[in-house]
Structures are given as structure tokens and as C-alpha cells.
Coordinates of N, CA and C in Angstrom, one line a residue:
X1 N -36.7 34.7 -19.7 CA -35.8 35.2 -18.5 C -36.0 34.0 -17.3
X2 N -34.7 33.9 -16.5 CA -34.6 32.8 -15.7 C -35.6 33.3 -14.3
X3 N -36.4 32.5 -13.7 CA -36.9 32.7 -12.5 C -36.0 32.6 -11.2
X4 N -35.5 33.6 -10.6 CA -34.5 33.5 -9.7 C -34.9 32.6 -8.5
X5 N -36.2 32.1 -8.2 CA -36.5 31.4 -7.3 C -36.4 30.1 -7.8
X6 N -36.3 29.6 -9.2 CA -36.1 28.1 -9.5 C -34.7 27.7 -9.7
X7 N -34.5 26.4 -9.5 CA -33.1 26.0 -9.6 C -32.6 26.1 -11.0
X8 N -31.2 26.2 -11.2 CA -30.6 26.3 -12.6 C -30.2 24.8 -12.8
X9 N -29.8 24.7 -14.0 CA -29.3 23.2 -14.2 C -28.1 22.9 -13.8
X10 N -27.1 23.7 -13.5 CA -25.8 23.5 -12.9 C -26.2 23.1 -11.3
X11 N -27.2 23.9 -10.6 CA -27.6 23.8 -9.2 C -28.0 22.3 -9.0
X12 N -28.9 21.9 -10.1 CA -29.4 20.8 -9.8 C -28.5 19.6 -10.2
X13 N -27.4 19.6 -11.0 CA -26.5 18.8 -11.3 C -25.5 18.8 -10.1
X14 N -25.3 19.7 -9.5 CA -24.4 19.9 -8.1 C -25.0 19.0 -7.3
X15 N -26.3 19.4 -7.0 CA -27.1 18.6 -6.0 C -27.1 17.2 -6.1
X16 N -27.3 16.8 -7.3 CA -27.5 15.4 -7.9 C -26.1 14.6 -7.4
X17 N -24.9 15.6 -7.7 CA -23.7 14.9 -7.6 C -23.4 14.7 -6.0
X18 N -23.6 15.8 -5.4 CA -23.5 15.7 -4.0 C -24.3 14.4 -3.4
X19 N -25.6 14.4 -3.8 CA -26.5 13.2 -3.3 C -25.8 11.7 -3.8
X20 N -25.3 11.7 -5.0 CA -24.7 10.3 -5.4 C -23.5 10.2 -4.5
X21 N -22.6 11.3 -4.2 CA -21.6 11.2 -3.6 C -21.8 10.6 -2.1
X22 N -22.7 11.1 -1.6 CA -23.3 10.7 -0.1 C -23.7 9.3 -0.3
X23 N -24.4 8.9 -1.2 CA -24.8 7.4 -1.7 C -23.6 6.6 -1.6
X24 N -22.4 7.0 -2.2 CA -21.3 5.9 -2.5 C -20.5 5.9 -1.2
X25 N -20.6 7.0 -0.4 CA -19.6 7.0 0.9 C -19.7 5.7 1.7
X26 N -21.1 5.4 2.3 CA -21.2 4.1 2.9 C -20.6 2.9 2.2
X27 N -20.7 2.9 1.0 CA -20.3 1.8 0.3 C -18.9 1.7 0.4
X28 N -18.1 2.7 0.3 CA -16.5 2.8 0.4 C -16.1 2.6 1.6
X29 N -16.9 3.1 2.7 CA -16.6 3.0 4.1 C -16.5 1.4 4.6
X30 N -17.7 0.8 4.0 CA -17.9 -0.6 4.3 C -16.8 -1.6 3.7
X31 N -16.5 -1.1 2.4 CA -15.1 -1.9 1.7 C -14.1 -1.8 2.5
X32 N -13.9 -0.4 2.7 CA -12.4 -0.4 3.6 C -12.4 -1.0 4.9
X33 N -13.6 -0.9 5.6 CA -13.7 -1.8 6.9 C -13.2 -3.3 6.7
X34 N -14.1 -4.0 5.6 CA -13.7 -5.2 5.4 C -12.2 -5.4 5.0
X35 N -11.8 -4.6 4.2 CA -10.5 -4.8 3.7 C -9.4 -4.7 5.0
X36 N -9.8 -3.8 5.9 CA -8.9 -3.6 7.2 C -9.1 -4.9 8.2
X37 N -10.2 -5.4 8.1 CA -10.6 -6.6 8.7 C -9.5 -8.0 8.2
X38 N -9.5 -8.0 6.8 CA -8.7 -9.0 6.3 C -7.2 -8.6 6.4
X39 N -6.5 -7.4 6.7 CA -5.4 -7.2 7.0 C -5.0 -7.5 8.4
X40 N -6.0 -7.2 9.4 CA -5.9 -7.6 10.9 C -5.9 -9.0 11.1
X41 N -6.7 -9.8 10.3 CA -6.8 -11.1 10.4 C -5.6 -11.6 10.0
X42 N -4.9 -11.4 8.9 CA -3.7 -11.9 8.5 C -2.3 -11.7 9.5
X43 N -2.4 -10.3 10.1 CA -1.6 -10.3 10.9 C -1.6 -11.1 12.2
X44 N -2.7 -11.1 12.5 CA -3.2 -11.9 13.9 C -2.8 -13.4 13.6
X45 N -3.1 -13.8 12.5 CA -2.7 -15.1 12.3 C -1.0 -15.5 12.1
X46 N -0.4 -14.5 11.8 CA 1.1 -14.5 11.7 C 1.6 -14.4 13.2
X47 N 0.9 -13.5 14.0 CA 1.3 -13.4 15.4 C 1.1 -14.7 16.1
X48 N 0.0 -15.3 15.8 CA -0.2 -16.6 16.6 C 0.6 -17.9 16.2
X49 N 1.1 -17.8 14.9 CA 2.1 -18.8 14.4 C 3.4 -18.5 14.7
X50 N 3.8 -17.2 15.0 CA 5.0 -16.9 15.2 C 5.9 -17.2 16.5
X51 N 7.0 -17.4 16.6 CA 7.7 -17.8 17.9 C 8.5 -16.6 18.2
X52 N 8.7 -15.7 17.2 CA 9.6 -14.5 17.5 C 8.9 -13.2 16.8
X53 N 8.2 -12.5 17.8 CA 7.4 -11.4 17.4 C 8.4 -10.1 16.9
X54 N 9.6 -10.1 17.6 CA 10.6 -9.1 17.0 C 11.0 -9.3 15.5
X55 N 11.3 -10.8 15.1 CA 11.4 -11.0 13.7 C 10.4 -10.5 12.9
X56 N 9.1 -11.0 13.3 CA 7.9 -10.8 12.5 C 7.7 -9.5 12.1
X57 N 7.8 -8.5 13.1 CA 7.4 -7.1 12.8 C 8.6 -6.5 12.1
X58 N 9.8 -7.3 12.1 CA 10.8 -6.6 11.2 C 10.6 -6.8 9.6
X59 N 9.5 -7.5 9.3 CA 9.3 -7.7 7.9 C 8.6 -6.7 7.2
X60 N 9.1 -6.2 6.2 CA 8.3 -5.2 5.3 C 6.8 -5.5 5.2
X61 N 6.6 -6.8 4.9 CA 5.2 -7.2 4.8 C 4.4 -6.9 5.9
X62 N 4.6 -7.2 7.2 CA 3.7 -6.7 8.5 C 3.8 -5.4 8.4
X63 N 4.9 -4.5 8.4 CA 4.8 -3.2 8.3 C 3.9 -2.5 7.5
X64 N 4.2 -2.9 6.2 CA 3.1 -2.3 5.1 C 1.8 -2.6 5.3
X65 N 1.3 -3.9 5.9 CA 0.0 -4.0 6.1 C -0.6 -3.2 7.4
X66 N 0.3 -3.1 8.3 CA -0.4 -2.2 9.4 C -0.4 -0.9 9.1
X67 N 0.4 -0.4 8.2 CA 0.2 0.8 7.6 C -1.3 1.1 6.8
X68 N -1.5 -0.2 6.0 CA -2.7 0.0 5.2 C -3.7 -0.1 6.0
X69 N -4.0 -1.0 6.9 CA -5.0 -1.0 7.9 C -5.4 0.3 8.6
X70 N -4.5 1.1 9.0 CA -4.5 2.4 9.5 C -5.3 3.4 8.7
X71 N -4.7 3.1 7.3 CA -5.3 4.1 6.6 C -6.6 3.6 5.8
X72 N -7.0 2.3 5.9 CA -8.2 2.0 5.5 C -9.1 2.3 6.6
X73 N -8.8 2.1 7.8 CA -9.7 2.5 8.8 C -10.0 4.1 8.9
X74 N -8.9 4.9 8.9 CA -8.9 6.3 8.9 C -9.8 6.7 7.6
X75 N -9.7 6.2 6.4 CA -10.5 6.5 5.2 C -11.9 6.0 5.4
X76 N -12.1 5.0 6.1 CA -13.4 4.4 6.3 C -14.2 5.4 7.0
X77 N -13.6 6.0 8.3 CA -14.2 7.0 9.2 C -14.6 8.2 8.5
X78 N -13.6 8.6 7.5 CA -13.8 9.9 6.9 C -15.0 10.0 5.8
X79 N -14.9 8.5 5.2 CA -16.2 8.4 4.1 C -17.6 8.4 4.8
X80 N -17.4 7.6 6.1 CA -18.6 7.4 6.8 C -19.3 8.7 7.4
X81 N -18.5 9.5 7.8 CA -18.8 10.9 8.5 C -19.0 11.9 7.5
X82 N -18.6 11.7 6.1 CA -18.7 12.8 5.0 C -17.6 13.7 5.2
X83 N -16.6 13.5 5.7 CA -15.5 14.4 5.8 C -14.6 14.3 4.6
X84 N -13.9 15.3 4.3 CA -12.8 15.0 3.1 C -12.1 13.8 3.0
X85 N -11.7 13.3 1.9 CA -11.0 12.2 1.6 C -9.5 12.4 2.3
X86 N -8.5 11.4 2.7 CA -7.5 11.5 3.2 C -6.6 12.0 1.8
X87 N -5.5 12.7 2.3 CA -4.4 13.2 1.3 C -3.9 12.2 0.2
X88 N -3.9 12.5 -1.1 CA -3.2 11.4 -1.9 C -2.0 11.0 -1.6
X89 N -1.3 12.0 -0.9 CA 0.2 11.4 -0.6 C 0.1 10.2 0.4
X90 N -0.8 10.2 1.3 CA -0.9 9.1 2.3 C -1.5 8.1 1.5
X91 N -2.5 8.1 1.0 CA -3.3 6.9 0.4 C -2.3 6.4 -1.0
X92 N -1.6 7.3 -1.5 CA -0.6 6.7 -2.6 C 0.6 5.9 -2.1
X93 N 0.9 6.5 -1.0 CA 2.0 5.7 -0.3 C 1.5 4.4 0.2
X94 N 0.5 4.5 0.6 CA -0.1 2.9 1.3 C -0.2 2.1 0.2
X95 N -0.8 2.6 -1.2 CA -0.9 1.6 -2.1 C 0.5 1.3 -2.7
X96 N 1.5 2.2 -2.8 CA 2.7 1.8 -3.3 C 3.4 0.5 -2.4
X97 N 3.2 0.7 -1.2 CA 4.0 -0.1 -0.3 C 3.3 -1.5 -0.4
X98 N 2.1 -1.5 -0.5 CA 1.4 -2.9 -0.4 C 1.5 -3.5 -1.8
X99 N 1.7 -2.6 -2.8 CA 2.0 -3.3 -4.2 C 3.3 -3.9 -4.3
X100 N 4.3 -3.1 -3.5 CA 5.8 -3.8 -3.4 C 5.6 -5.0 -2.7
X101 N 4.9 -5.1 -1.5 CA 4.7 -6.4 -0.8 C 4.2 -7.5 -1.6
X102 N 2.9 -7.1 -2.3 CA 2.5 -8.3 -3.2 C 3.5 -8.6 -4.4
X103 N 4.0 -7.7 -5.1 CA 4.8 -8.0 -6.3 C 6.1 -8.6 -6.0
X104 N 6.7 -8.4 -4.8 CA 7.9 -8.7 -4.5 C 7.8 -10.3 -4.1
X105 N 6.6 -10.5 -3.3 CA 6.4 -11.8 -2.8 C 6.2 -12.8 -3.9
X106 N 5.3 -12.3 -5.0 CA 4.9 -13.2 -6.0 C 6.0 -13.5 -7.3
X107 N 6.8 -12.4 -7.5 CA 7.5 -12.4 -8.6 C 8.9 -12.8 -8.1
X108 N 9.3 -12.6 -6.8 CA 10.9 -12.8 -6.3 C 10.8 -13.8 -5.3
X109 N 10.1 -13.7 -4.0 CA 10.3 -14.5 -2.9 C 9.7 -15.9 -3.3
X110 N 8.7 -16.0 -4.2 CA 8.1 -17.2 -4.5 C 8.5 -17.8 -5.7
X111 N 9.5 -17.1 -6.4 CA 9.7 -17.5 -7.7 C 11.2 -18.1 -7.6
X112 N 11.3 -19.2 -7.8 CA 12.7 -20.0 -7.6 C 13.6 -19.5 -8.6
X113 N 13.3 -18.9 -9.8 CA 14.2 -18.6 -10.9 C 14.7 -16.9 -10.4
X114 N 14.2 -16.6 -9.4 CA 14.7 -15.1 -8.9 C 15.9 -15.2 -8.2
X115 N 16.4 -16.3 -7.7 CA 17.6 -16.3 -6.9 C 17.4 -16.0 -5.5
X116 N 16.2 -15.4 -5.1 CA 15.9 -14.8 -3.9 C 14.7 -15.7 -3.2
X117 N 14.5 -16.7 -3.3 CA 13.2 -17.4 -3.0 C 13.3 -17.8 -1.6
X118 N 12.2 -17.7 -1.0 CA 12.2 -18.0 0.3 C 11.2 -19.4 0.4
X119 N 11.8 -20.5 0.4 CA 11.0 -21.6 0.5 C 10.7 -22.5 1.5
X120 N 11.1 -21.8 2.9 CA 10.9 -22.5 4.0 C 9.4 -23.0 4.1
X121 N 9.3 -24.3 5.0 CA 8.1 -25.1 5.2 C 7.3 -24.0 6.0
X122 N 6.2 -24.1 5.7 CA 5.1 -23.1 6.6 C 3.9 -24.1 7.0
X123 N 3.5 -23.7 8.1 CA 2.2 -24.3 8.7 C 1.0 -23.5 7.9
X124 N -0.2 -24.4 8.4 CA -1.3 -23.8 7.7 C -1.7 -22.4 7.9
X125 N -1.5 -22.0 9.4 CA -1.7 -20.8 9.7 C -0.8 -19.6 8.9
X126 N 0.5 -20.0 8.9 CA 1.4 -19.1 8.0 C 1.0 -19.1 6.6
X127 N 0.5 -20.1 6.2 CA 0.1 -20.1 4.6 C -1.2 -19.2 4.4
X128 N -2.1 -19.5 5.4 CA -3.4 -18.4 5.2 C -3.0 -17.0 5.5
X129 N -2.1 -16.7 6.5 CA -1.7 -15.4 6.7 C -1.0 -14.8 5.5
X130 N -0.1 -15.8 4.8 CA 0.8 -15.2 3.6 C -0.2 -14.6 2.9
X131 N -1.3 -15.7 2.1 CA -2.0 -15.2 1.2 C -2.9 -14.0 1.5
X132 N -3.1 -13.8 2.8 CA -4.0 -12.5 3.0 C -3.2 -11.3 3.1
X133 N -2.0 -11.4 3.5 CA -1.0 -10.3 3.6 C -0.4 -9.9 2.3
X134 N -0.1 -11.0 1.4 CA 0.6 -10.8 0.0 C -0.6 -10.7 -1.1
X135 N -1.6 -11.1 -1.0 CA -2.6 -11.3 -2.3 C -3.7 -10.5 -1.7
X136 N -4.4 -10.9 -0.8 CA -5.8 -10.1 -0.6 C -5.6 -8.6 -0.2
X137 N -4.9 -8.3 0.6 CA -4.6 -7.0 1.0 C -4.2 -6.1 -0.2
X138 N -3.0 -6.6 -1.0 CA -2.8 -5.6 -2.2 C -4.1 -5.5 -3.1
X139 N -4.7 -6.5 -3.4 CA -5.8 -6.7 -4.5 C -6.9 -5.6 -3.8
X140 N -7.1 -5.5 -2.3 CA -8.4 -4.6 -2.0 C -7.8 -3.5 -2.0
X141 N -6.6 -3.1 -1.7 CA -5.9 -1.8 -1.9 C -6.1 -1.3 -3.4
X142 N -5.9 -2.0 -4.4 CA -5.7 -1.6 -5.8 C -7.4 -1.5 -6.1
X143 N -8.3 -2.3 -5.6 CA -9.6 -2.1 -6.0 C -10.2 -0.8 -5.6
X144 N -9.9 -0.6 -4.2 CA -10.4 0.7 -3.6 C -10.0 1.8 -4.3
X145 N -8.5 1.7 -4.8 CA -7.9 3.1 -5.5 C -8.9 3.1 -6.9
X146 N -9.2 2.1 -7.4 CA -9.8 2.1 -8.8 C -11.3 2.6 -8.6
X147 N -11.9 2.1 -7.5 CA -13.5 2.2 -7.5 C -14.0 3.5 -6.7
X148 N -13.3 3.8 -5.5 CA -13.4 4.7 -4.6 C -12.7 6.1 -4.4
X149 N -11.8 6.4 -5.2 CA -11.1 7.4 -5.3 C -11.1 8.1 -6.7
X150 N -11.2 9.6 -6.8 CA -11.2 10.3 -7.9 C -9.8 10.1 -8.5
X151 N -9.8 10.1 -9.8 CA -8.5 10.1 -10.7 C -7.8 11.2 -10.8
X152 N -6.3 11.2 -11.0 CA -5.8 12.4 -11.3 C -5.3 13.0 -10.1
X153 N -5.2 12.3 -8.8 CA -4.9 13.1 -7.4 C -3.3 13.0 -7.3
X154 N -2.8 11.9 -7.8 CA -1.2 11.9 -7.5 C -0.4 12.6 -8.3
X155 N 0.6 13.1 -7.6 CA 1.6 14.0 -8.1 C 2.9 13.3 -8.4
X156 N 3.6 13.9 -9.3 CA 4.8 13.1 -10.0 C 6.0 13.1 -8.8
X157 N 6.0 14.4 -8.0 CA 7.1 14.5 -7.0 C 6.8 13.6 -6.1
X158 N 5.5 13.2 -5.8 CA 5.3 12.2 -4.7 C 5.9 10.8 -5.0
X159 N 6.3 10.6 -6.2 CA 6.8 9.2 -6.5 C 8.0 9.0 -5.8
X160 N 9.0 10.0 -5.5 CA 10.2 9.8 -4.9 C 9.9 10.2 -3.5
X161 N 9.1 10.9 -3.1 CA 8.7 11.0 -1.6 C 8.2 9.9 -1.2
X162 N 7.5 9.1 -1.7 CA 7.0 7.7 -1.4 C 8.2 6.8 -0.9
X163 N 9.3 6.9 -1.6 CA 10.3 6.0 -1.4 C 11.0 6.1 -0.4
X164 N 10.8 7.3 0.6 CA 11.8 7.6 1.7 C 11.5 6.3 2.6
X165 N 10.5 5.8 3.0 CA 10.2 4.5 3.9 C 10.9 3.4 3.3
X166 N 10.8 3.0 2.1 CA 11.5 1.8 1.6 C 12.9 1.8 1.7
X167 N 13.4 3.1 1.5 CA 14.9 3.5 1.7 C 15.3 3.4 3.1
X168 N 14.6 3.8 3.8 CA 14.9 3.7 5.4 C 14.8 2.3 5.8
X169 N 13.9 1.5 5.1 CA 14.0 0.1 5.8 C 15.3 -0.6 5.6
X170 N 16.0 -0.4 4.3 CA 17.4 -0.9 4.3 C 18.4 -0.9 5.4
X171 N 18.6 0.5 5.9 CA 19.6 0.5 7.2 C 18.8 -0.1 8.4
X172 N 17.5 0.0 8.4 CA 17.0 -0.8 9.7 C 17.2 -2.2 9.6
X173 N 16.9 -2.7 8.3 CA 17.3 -4.4 8.2 C 18.8 -4.5 8.7
X174 N 19.7 -3.7 8.0 CA 21.1 -4.2 8.0 C 21.4 -4.1 9.7
X175 N 21.1 -2.7 10.3 CA 21.5 -2.5 11.6 C 20.9 -3.5 12.6
X176 N 19.7 -4.0 12.4 CA 19.1 -5.1 13.2 C 19.8 -6.3 13.0
X177 N 20.2 -6.6 11.8 CA 20.9 -7.9 11.7 C 22.3 -7.7 12.3
X178 N 23.0 -6.5 12.3 CA 24.3 -6.5 12.8 C 24.3 -6.7 14.2
X179 N 23.2 -6.4 15.0 CA 23.2 -6.7 16.4 C 22.7 -8.1 16.8
X180 N 22.3 -8.8 15.8 CA 22.1 -10.3 16.0 C 23.4 -11.3 15.8
X181 N 23.4 -12.5 16.4 CA 24.7 -13.1 16.1 C 24.6 -13.9 15.0
X182 N 25.6 -14.2 14.3 CA 25.7 -14.8 12.8 C 25.1 -16.3 13.1
X183 N 24.3 -16.6 12.0 CA 23.5 -17.8 12.1 C 22.0 -17.8 12.9
X184 N 21.7 -16.8 13.2 CA 20.5 -16.4 14.1 C 19.5 -16.5 12.9
X185 N 18.4 -17.3 13.1 CA 17.3 -17.6 12.3 C 16.5 -16.1 11.8
X186 N 16.5 -15.9 10.7 CA 15.8 -14.5 10.4 C 16.7 -13.2 10.6
X187 N 17.8 -13.5 10.7 CA 18.8 -12.4 11.1 C 18.6 -11.2 10.0
X188 N 18.5 -11.5 8.8 CA 18.2 -10.7 7.9 C 16.7 -11.0 7.2
X189 N 15.9 -10.1 7.1 CA 14.4 -10.5 6.7 C 14.3 -11.1 5.3
X190 N 15.0 -10.7 4.4 CA 14.8 -11.3 2.9 C 16.2 -11.8 2.5
X191 N 16.1 -12.6 1.6 CA 17.5 -13.0 1.0 C 18.2 -11.9 0.3
X192 N 17.7 -11.0 -0.4 CA 18.6 -9.9 -1.1 C 19.1 -8.9 -0.2
X193 N 18.7 -9.1 1.2 CA 19.3 -8.3 2.2 C 20.4 -8.9 3.1
X194 N 20.5 -10.3 2.7 CA 21.4 -11.1 3.6 C 23.0 -10.8 3.3
X195 N 23.4 -10.1 4.4 CA 24.9 -9.7 4.1 C 25.7 -11.2 4.3
X196 N 25.3 -12.0 5.1 CA 26.1 -13.3 5.4 C 26.3 -14.1 4.0
X197 N 25.3 -13.8 3.1 CA 25.2 -14.5 1.7 C 25.9 -13.7 0.7
X198 N 25.7 -12.4 0.6 CA 26.1 -11.6 -0.4 C 27.1 -10.6 0.0
X199 N 27.4 -10.5 1.3 CA 28.2 -9.2 1.6 C 27.6 -8.0 1.4
X200 N 28.2 -7.0 2.0 CA 27.5 -5.3 2.1 C 27.5 -4.9 0.5
X201 N 28.5 -5.3 -0.3 CA 28.4 -4.8 -1.3 C 27.6 -5.2 -2.5
X202 N 27.4 -6.6 -2.3 CA 26.1 -7.1 -2.9 C 24.7 -6.8 -2.7
X203 N 24.7 -6.6 -1.3 CA 23.3 -6.1 -0.8 C 22.9 -4.7 -1.2
X204 N 24.1 -4.0 -1.4 CA 23.8 -2.6 -1.6 C 23.4 -2.5 -3.2
X205 N 24.2 -3.5 -3.9 CA 23.8 -3.5 -5.5 C 22.4 -4.0 -5.7
X206 N 22.2 -5.1 -5.0 CA 20.6 -5.5 -4.9 C 19.6 -4.4 -4.6
X207 N 19.9 -3.6 -3.5 CA 19.1 -2.7 -3.1 C 19.0 -1.4 -4.3
X208 N 19.9 -1.2 -4.9 CA 19.9 0.0 -5.9 C 18.9 -0.5 -6.9
X209 N 18.9 -2.0 -7.6 CA 18.0 -2.3 -8.3 C 16.8 -2.3 -7.8
X210 N 16.4 -2.7 -6.6 CA 15.0 -2.6 -6.2 C 14.6 -1.4 -6.1
X211 N 15.4 -0.4 -5.5 CA 14.9 0.9 -5.3 C 14.6 1.6 -6.7
X212 N 15.3 1.3 -7.8 CA 14.9 1.7 -9.0 C 13.7 1.0 -9.8
X213 N 13.5 -0.2 -9.2 CA 12.2 -0.8 -9.7 C 11.0 -0.1 -8.8
X214 N 11.2 0.2 -7.7 CA 10.2 0.7 -6.9 C 9.9 2.1 -7.3
X215 N 10.9 2.8 -7.7 CA 10.6 4.1 -8.1 C 9.8 4.1 -9.5
X216 N 10.3 3.1 -10.5 CA 9.5 3.0 -11.5 C 7.9 2.7 -11.4
X217 N 7.6 1.9 -10.4 CA 6.5 1.3 -9.9 C 5.7 2.6 -9.5
X218 N 6.3 3.4 -8.8 CA 5.6 4.6 -8.2 C 5.3 5.5 -9.4
X219 N 6.3 5.8 -10.2 CA 5.8 6.6 -11.3 C 4.8 6.0 -12.3
X220 N 4.8 4.5 -12.4 CA 3.5 4.0 -13.1 C 2.3 4.1 -12.4
X221 N 2.1 4.3 -11.1 CA 0.9 4.4 -10.2 C 0.5 5.9 -10.7
X222 N 1.4 6.9 -10.7 CA 0.9 8.3 -10.9 C 0.4 8.4 -12.2
X223 N 1.1 7.8 -13.3 CA 0.5 7.9 -14.5 C -0.7 7.1 -14.7
X224 N -0.9 6.1 -14.3 CA -2.0 5.3 -14.4 C -3.2 6.0 -13.5
X225 N -2.8 6.7 -12.6 CA -3.9 7.5 -11.8 C -4.3 8.7 -12.6
X226 N -3.6 9.3 -13.5 CA -4.0 10.3 -14.4 C -4.7 9.9 -15.6
X227 N -4.6 8.7 -15.9 CA -5.2 8.1 -17.3 C -6.4 7.3 -17.0
X228 N -6.5 6.8 -15.8 CA -7.5 5.6 -15.7 C -8.9 6.2 -15.8
X229 N -9.6 5.3 -16.4 CA -11.0 5.6 -16.7 C -11.8 5.6 -15.3
X230 N -13.1 6.0 -15.4 CA -13.9 5.8 -14.1 C -14.7 4.4 -14.4
X231 N -14.4 3.6 -13.4 CA -14.9 2.1 -13.7 C -16.6 2.3 -13.6
X232 N -17.2 3.0 -12.5 CA -18.5 3.0 -12.2 C -19.0 4.5 -12.4
X233 N -18.3 5.2 -13.4 CA -18.7 6.6 -13.3 C -18.2 7.1 -12.0
X234 N -19.0 8.5 -11.5 CA -18.8 9.1 -10.5 C -19.6 8.8 -9.2
X235 N -20.3 7.6 -9.3 CA -21.4 7.6 -8.2 C -20.7 7.3 -6.9
X236 N -19.9 6.5 -6.9 CA -19.2 5.9 -5.7 C -17.7 6.6 -5.5
X237 N -17.4 7.6 -6.3 CA -16.1 8.0 -6.2 C -16.2 9.2 -5.1
X238 N -15.0 9.3 -4.3 CA -15.0 10.4 -3.3 C -13.9 11.2 -3.7
X239 N -13.8 12.5 -3.9 CA -12.9 13.3 -4.4 C -11.8 13.5 -3.3
X240 N -10.5 13.5 -4.0 CA -9.5 13.3 -3.3 C -9.2 14.7 -2.5
X241 N -8.5 14.8 -1.3 CA -8.4 16.1 -0.8 C -7.0 16.6 -1.3
X242 N -7.0 18.1 -1.7 CA -5.9 18.6 -2.1 C -5.5 18.3 -3.6
X243 N -6.5 17.9 -4.3 CA -6.3 17.6 -5.9 C -5.8 18.7 -6.5
X244 N -4.8 18.7 -7.2 CA -4.2 19.7 -8.0 C -3.6 19.2 -9.2
X245 N -3.9 19.2 -10.3 CA -3.5 18.5 -11.4 C -2.3 19.4 -12.0
X246 N -2.1 20.9 -11.8 CA -1.1 21.6 -12.2 C 0.0 21.7 -11.3
X247 N 0.1 20.9 -10.1 CA 1.1 20.9 -9.1 C 1.6 19.6 -9.1
X248 N 2.8 19.1 -10.1 CA 3.4 18.1 -10.0 C 4.6 18.0 -10.9

């Protein structure tokens, strides 16, 4: 007969899980603060080097990194104070946007074969900022997702919901460009959105291709989130709020 005053195995296991989760929270918080500082540093360097802040903040790169910094700081605070993790809809969106930033930069904007390369001369500050915002922060977000979040939290319906912001970025870029005089430097933030070069029909065609690629990327993140292994077991993982495997 079990002694009602002695802890059961499940109780001990639950207490152990809570203890290891509490141990992992400061690690996750520290990592996220460091990642946020990397993003802030990259943005600050770009601000210092820029002669046109309106143009600078029109870039998807800057906007996605600002969002990521906010999410990292918010997540760090919740981890440090022991509060539930942010909704996977929020963290997944930030992860997708920064992945778009990194992948488009490395495979499109820095690739002469893509037809959309941006090969303008950069200062040392701009080069440093570019590496921080296009390489360091995407890697930090990806590592945070793998190491400090519980798997299986992303929903398939979130994949198209996450695309709302990238889709809204298109009219934002086009409307902004329409209000600037032809020939204005940086009138359109990216070559594939340049109406002067491709016309509206060409830009729309390019945008559809990119949108489909982004949707495939979003679906890939959802699938990977459901099948990914625990890199370090559950010791440092923080359960995601609102986890519902059946709702997707």
C-alpha cells in the first residue's frame, strides 16, 4: 500500500521537471538578451552610417530586426520572471521574418546570378551592420528556437497568417516609392520591387514568386517544429504557451 504522505514517482518527476525548467530559464533569458543586443548594435551601426533614416527604416531588414529585438527582450523577461512563454504565433512570426531577411540577403541580394544583387559600395560600419542583421540575428533566432522552446507548438494555419506582414510590405514599398521623385536614391528598397526597372507587372510577378517561396518556408518551419529532436533534452526548454497539437 502506498504511503499517502510520501511522494509518488510522478510527483517526484514533475518536481524534477519544474526544477530543471527553472534552471534553464536564466540561460534562455541571458541568451535572448545577448541576441537582442546584437540586433540593437546592428541597427545602431546602420543608423550612424545612414544619411537617410526614412530610407533606412523602410528596409524589411531593419523592420524584421526591430521586431526580433522586441520579441527577444519580451521573451527574456518572461523567462527570467518564470512567466509562460510567448505565444508560438508571435515567436514563429519573428523567426520566419528574420529567416526571410537572412535567406534573401545571402541567396538573392548578395548573389550576382540572382539578377537582383545589391552590390553598392559599403563602408566598414555598413558592412559590420549588414553581417549582424543578416547573419548573426537570424542564426541567434534559429538557435533560440531549437534550444529554448518546446517542439510541436507551431500550427499549420499560422503559416499563412504569418505572411500578412510580408504581403503588406509590398504596397508599403510601392506607395512610398510613388511619392518619391524618379531617380531618387533608394526610391524602392530592393531591386525586385523597383518599378522603374521592371514595371508594375514585373514587380507583381516577382512578388508572387517570393510570396510562394515565403509560404513554403513558413510551412517548412511548421513541419520542422513538429519533427525536430530535443538538442539538449528538456533541461533548458521552456514550454510554449497555448500548445495544441490537435489545432492545426
